[in-house]
PDB file of C-alpha atoms in Angstrom:
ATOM      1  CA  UNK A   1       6.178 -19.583  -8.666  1.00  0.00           C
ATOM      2  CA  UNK A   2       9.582 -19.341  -8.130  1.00  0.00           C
ATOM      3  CA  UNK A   3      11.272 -20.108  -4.947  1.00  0.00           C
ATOM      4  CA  UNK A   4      11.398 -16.446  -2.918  1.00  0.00           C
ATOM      5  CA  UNK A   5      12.612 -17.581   0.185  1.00  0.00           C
ATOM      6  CA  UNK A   6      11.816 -15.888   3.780  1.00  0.00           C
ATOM      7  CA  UNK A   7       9.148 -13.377   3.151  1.00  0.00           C
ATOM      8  CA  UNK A   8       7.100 -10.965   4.693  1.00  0.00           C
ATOM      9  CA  UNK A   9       3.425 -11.346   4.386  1.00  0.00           C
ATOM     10  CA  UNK A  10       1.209  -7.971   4.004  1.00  0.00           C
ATOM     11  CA  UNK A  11      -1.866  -6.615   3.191  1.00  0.00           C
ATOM     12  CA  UNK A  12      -2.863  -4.399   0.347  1.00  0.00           C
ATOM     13  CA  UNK A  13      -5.730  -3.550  -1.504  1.00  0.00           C
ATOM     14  CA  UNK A  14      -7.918  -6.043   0.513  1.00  0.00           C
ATOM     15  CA  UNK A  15      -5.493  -9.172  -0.647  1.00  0.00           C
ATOM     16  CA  UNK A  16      -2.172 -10.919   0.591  1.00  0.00           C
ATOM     17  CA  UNK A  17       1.009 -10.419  -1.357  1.00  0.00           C
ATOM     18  CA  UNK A  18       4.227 -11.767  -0.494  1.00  0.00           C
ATOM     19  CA  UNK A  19       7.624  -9.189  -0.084  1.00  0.00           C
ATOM     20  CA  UNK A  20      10.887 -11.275  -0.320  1.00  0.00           C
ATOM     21  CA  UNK A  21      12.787 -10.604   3.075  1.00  0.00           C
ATOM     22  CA  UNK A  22      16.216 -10.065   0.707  1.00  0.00           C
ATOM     23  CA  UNK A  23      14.501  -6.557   0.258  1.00  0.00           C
ATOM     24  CA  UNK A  24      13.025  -5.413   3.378  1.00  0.00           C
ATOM     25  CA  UNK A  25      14.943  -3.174   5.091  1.00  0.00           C
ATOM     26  CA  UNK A  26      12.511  -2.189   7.910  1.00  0.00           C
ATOM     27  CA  UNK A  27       8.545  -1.941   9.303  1.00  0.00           C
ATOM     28  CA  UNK A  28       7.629   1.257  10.575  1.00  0.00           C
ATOM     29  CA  UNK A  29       4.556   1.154  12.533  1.00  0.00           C
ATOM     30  CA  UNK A  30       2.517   4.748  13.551  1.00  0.00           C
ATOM     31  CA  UNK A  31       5.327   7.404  11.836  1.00  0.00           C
ATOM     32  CA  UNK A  32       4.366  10.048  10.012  1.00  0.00           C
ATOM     33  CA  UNK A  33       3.913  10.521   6.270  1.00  0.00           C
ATOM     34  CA  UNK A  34       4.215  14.435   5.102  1.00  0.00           C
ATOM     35  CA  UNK A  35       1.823  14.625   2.318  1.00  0.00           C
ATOM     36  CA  UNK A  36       3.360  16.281  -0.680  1.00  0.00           C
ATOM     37  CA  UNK A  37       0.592  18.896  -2.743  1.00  0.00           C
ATOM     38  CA  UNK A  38       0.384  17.670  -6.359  1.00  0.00           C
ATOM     39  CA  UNK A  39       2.302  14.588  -6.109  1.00  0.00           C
ATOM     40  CA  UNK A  40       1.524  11.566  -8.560  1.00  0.00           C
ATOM     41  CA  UNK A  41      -1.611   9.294  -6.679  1.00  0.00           C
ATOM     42  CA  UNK A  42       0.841   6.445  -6.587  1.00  0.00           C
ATOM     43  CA  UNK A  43       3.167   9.031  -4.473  1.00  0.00           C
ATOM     44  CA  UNK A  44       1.582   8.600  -0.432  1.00  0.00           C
ATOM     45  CA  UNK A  45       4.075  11.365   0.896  1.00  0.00           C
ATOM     46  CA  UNK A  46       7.613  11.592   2.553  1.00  0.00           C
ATOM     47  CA  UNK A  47       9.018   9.456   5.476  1.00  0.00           C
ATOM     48  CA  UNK A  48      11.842  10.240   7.593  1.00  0.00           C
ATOM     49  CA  UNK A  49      13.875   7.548   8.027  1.00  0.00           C
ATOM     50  CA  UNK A  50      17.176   7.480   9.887  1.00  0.00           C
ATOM     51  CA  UNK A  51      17.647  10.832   9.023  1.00  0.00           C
ATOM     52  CA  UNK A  52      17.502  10.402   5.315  1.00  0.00           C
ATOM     53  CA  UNK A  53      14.250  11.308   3.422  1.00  0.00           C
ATOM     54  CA  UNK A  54      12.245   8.371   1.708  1.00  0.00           C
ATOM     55  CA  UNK A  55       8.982   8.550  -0.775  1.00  0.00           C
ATOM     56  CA  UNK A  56       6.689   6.636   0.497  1.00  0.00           C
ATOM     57  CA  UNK A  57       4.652   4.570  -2.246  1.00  0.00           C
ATOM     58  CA  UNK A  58       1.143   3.815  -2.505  1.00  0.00           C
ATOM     59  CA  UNK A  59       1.186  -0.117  -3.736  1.00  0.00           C
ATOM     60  CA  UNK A  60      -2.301  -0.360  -4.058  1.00  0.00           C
ATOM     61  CA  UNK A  61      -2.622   2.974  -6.769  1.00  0.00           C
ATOM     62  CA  UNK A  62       1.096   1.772  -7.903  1.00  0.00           C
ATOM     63  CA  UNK A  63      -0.424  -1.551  -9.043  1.00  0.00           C
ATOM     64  CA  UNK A  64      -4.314  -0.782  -9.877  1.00  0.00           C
ATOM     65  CA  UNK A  65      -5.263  -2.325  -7.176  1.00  0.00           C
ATOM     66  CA  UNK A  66      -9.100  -1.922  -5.429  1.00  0.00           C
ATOM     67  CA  UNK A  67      -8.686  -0.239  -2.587  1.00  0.00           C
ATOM     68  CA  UNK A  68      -5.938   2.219  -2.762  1.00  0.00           C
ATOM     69  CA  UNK A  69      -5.263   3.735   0.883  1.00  0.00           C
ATOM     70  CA  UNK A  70      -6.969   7.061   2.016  1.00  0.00           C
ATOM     71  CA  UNK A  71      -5.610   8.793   4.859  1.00  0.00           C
ATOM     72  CA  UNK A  72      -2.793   8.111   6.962  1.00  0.00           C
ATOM     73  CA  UNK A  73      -0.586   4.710   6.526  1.00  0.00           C
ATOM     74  CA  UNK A  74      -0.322   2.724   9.962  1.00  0.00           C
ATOM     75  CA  UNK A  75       2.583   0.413   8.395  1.00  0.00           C
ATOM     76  CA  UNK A  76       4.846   1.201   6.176  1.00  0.00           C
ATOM     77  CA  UNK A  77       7.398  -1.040   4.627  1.00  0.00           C
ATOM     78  CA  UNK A  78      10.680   0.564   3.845  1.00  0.00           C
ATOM     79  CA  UNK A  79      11.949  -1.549   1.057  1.00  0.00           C
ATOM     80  CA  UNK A  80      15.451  -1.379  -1.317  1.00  0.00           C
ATOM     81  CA  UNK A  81      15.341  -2.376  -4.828  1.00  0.00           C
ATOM     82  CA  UNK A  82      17.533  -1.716  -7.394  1.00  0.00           C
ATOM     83  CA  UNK A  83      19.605   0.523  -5.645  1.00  0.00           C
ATOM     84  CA  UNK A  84      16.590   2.167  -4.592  1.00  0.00           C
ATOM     85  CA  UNK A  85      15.240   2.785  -0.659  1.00  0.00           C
ATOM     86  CA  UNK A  86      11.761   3.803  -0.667  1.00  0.00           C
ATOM     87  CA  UNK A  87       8.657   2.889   1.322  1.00  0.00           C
ATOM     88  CA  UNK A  88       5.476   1.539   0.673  1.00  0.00           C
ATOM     89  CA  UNK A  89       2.516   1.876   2.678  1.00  0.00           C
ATOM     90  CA  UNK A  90       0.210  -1.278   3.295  1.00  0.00           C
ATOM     91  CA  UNK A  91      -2.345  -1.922   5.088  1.00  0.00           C
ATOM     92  CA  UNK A  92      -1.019  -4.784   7.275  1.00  0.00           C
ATOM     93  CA  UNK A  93       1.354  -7.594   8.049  1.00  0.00           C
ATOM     94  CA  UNK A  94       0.192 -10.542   8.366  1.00  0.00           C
ATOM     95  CA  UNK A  95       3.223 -12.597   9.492  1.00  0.00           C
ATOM     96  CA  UNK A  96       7.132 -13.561   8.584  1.00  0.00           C
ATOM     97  CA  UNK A  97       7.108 -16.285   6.351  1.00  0.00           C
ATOM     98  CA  UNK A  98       9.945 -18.515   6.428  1.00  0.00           C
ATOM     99  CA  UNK A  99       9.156 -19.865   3.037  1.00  0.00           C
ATOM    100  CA  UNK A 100       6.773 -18.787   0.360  1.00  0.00           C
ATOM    101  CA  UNK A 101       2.943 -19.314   0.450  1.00  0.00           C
ATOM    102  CA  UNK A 102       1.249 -21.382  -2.172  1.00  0.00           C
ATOM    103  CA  UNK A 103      -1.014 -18.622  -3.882  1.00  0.00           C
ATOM    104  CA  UNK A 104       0.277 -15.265  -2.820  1.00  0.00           C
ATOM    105  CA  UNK A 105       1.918 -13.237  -4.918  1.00  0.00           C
ATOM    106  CA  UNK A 106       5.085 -11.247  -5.109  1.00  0.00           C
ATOM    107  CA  UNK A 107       4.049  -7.421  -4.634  1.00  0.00           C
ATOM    108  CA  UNK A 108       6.144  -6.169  -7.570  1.00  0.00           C
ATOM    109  CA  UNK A 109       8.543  -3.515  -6.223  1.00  0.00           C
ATOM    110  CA  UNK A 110       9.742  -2.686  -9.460  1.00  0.00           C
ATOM    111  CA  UNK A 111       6.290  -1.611 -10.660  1.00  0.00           C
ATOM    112  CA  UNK A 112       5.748   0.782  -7.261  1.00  0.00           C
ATOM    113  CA  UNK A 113       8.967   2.028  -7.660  1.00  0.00           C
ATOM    114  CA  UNK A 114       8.747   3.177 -11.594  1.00  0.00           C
ATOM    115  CA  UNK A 115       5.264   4.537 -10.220  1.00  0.00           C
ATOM    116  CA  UNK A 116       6.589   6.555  -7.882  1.00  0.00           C
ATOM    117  CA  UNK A 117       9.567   7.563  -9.310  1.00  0.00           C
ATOM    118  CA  UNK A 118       8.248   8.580 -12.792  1.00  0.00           C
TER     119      UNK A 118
END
């Protein structure tokens, strides 16, 4: 695995992934996500943050993940990837790494992003 660097360690879809700190732009515990009628599963709802309107992903349907999140996200993980702000929702964090953990993976932003951007 290569070397990520500080990361922040989450929960989704009843595992731990890893999210590089390089693109975590904030944690947003208890806000509210405005569902959006006939959005795309991967698509949780909108977020505002700052003032400025983000989509807020679902990793775990983003990813095919078991255990895609029903209801209302407690966290969500405002991320920025290429040239991209968005959020994802996850279930929890776990801690702030200051190096990467042997056998977590990278949650793949790209993927969640392409998802919920489509």
């Amino acid at each position: 695995m290569p070397e990520i660097g500080p990361a922040l360690v989450v929960r989704v879809g009843g595992d731990r992934w890893v999210i590089p700190v390089v693109r975590v732009v904030e944690v947003l515990r208890n806000t509210l996500v405005a569902r959006v009628p006939s959005a795309d599963p991967a698509v949780r709802g909108l977020v505002n943050h700052r003032g400025r309107i983000l989509t807020v992903g679902d990793a775990a349907v983003a990813l095919g993940l078991v255990g895609s999140g029903a209801g209302t996200p407690d966290l969500v993980v405002v991320e920025e990837e290429d040239g991209r702000r968005f959020a994802v929702a996850v279930d929890g964090v776990v801690e702030l790494a200051s190096e990467a953990r042997t056998g977590l993976a990278t949650l793949d932003l790209v993927a969640i992003a392409t998802a919920i951007f489509a």
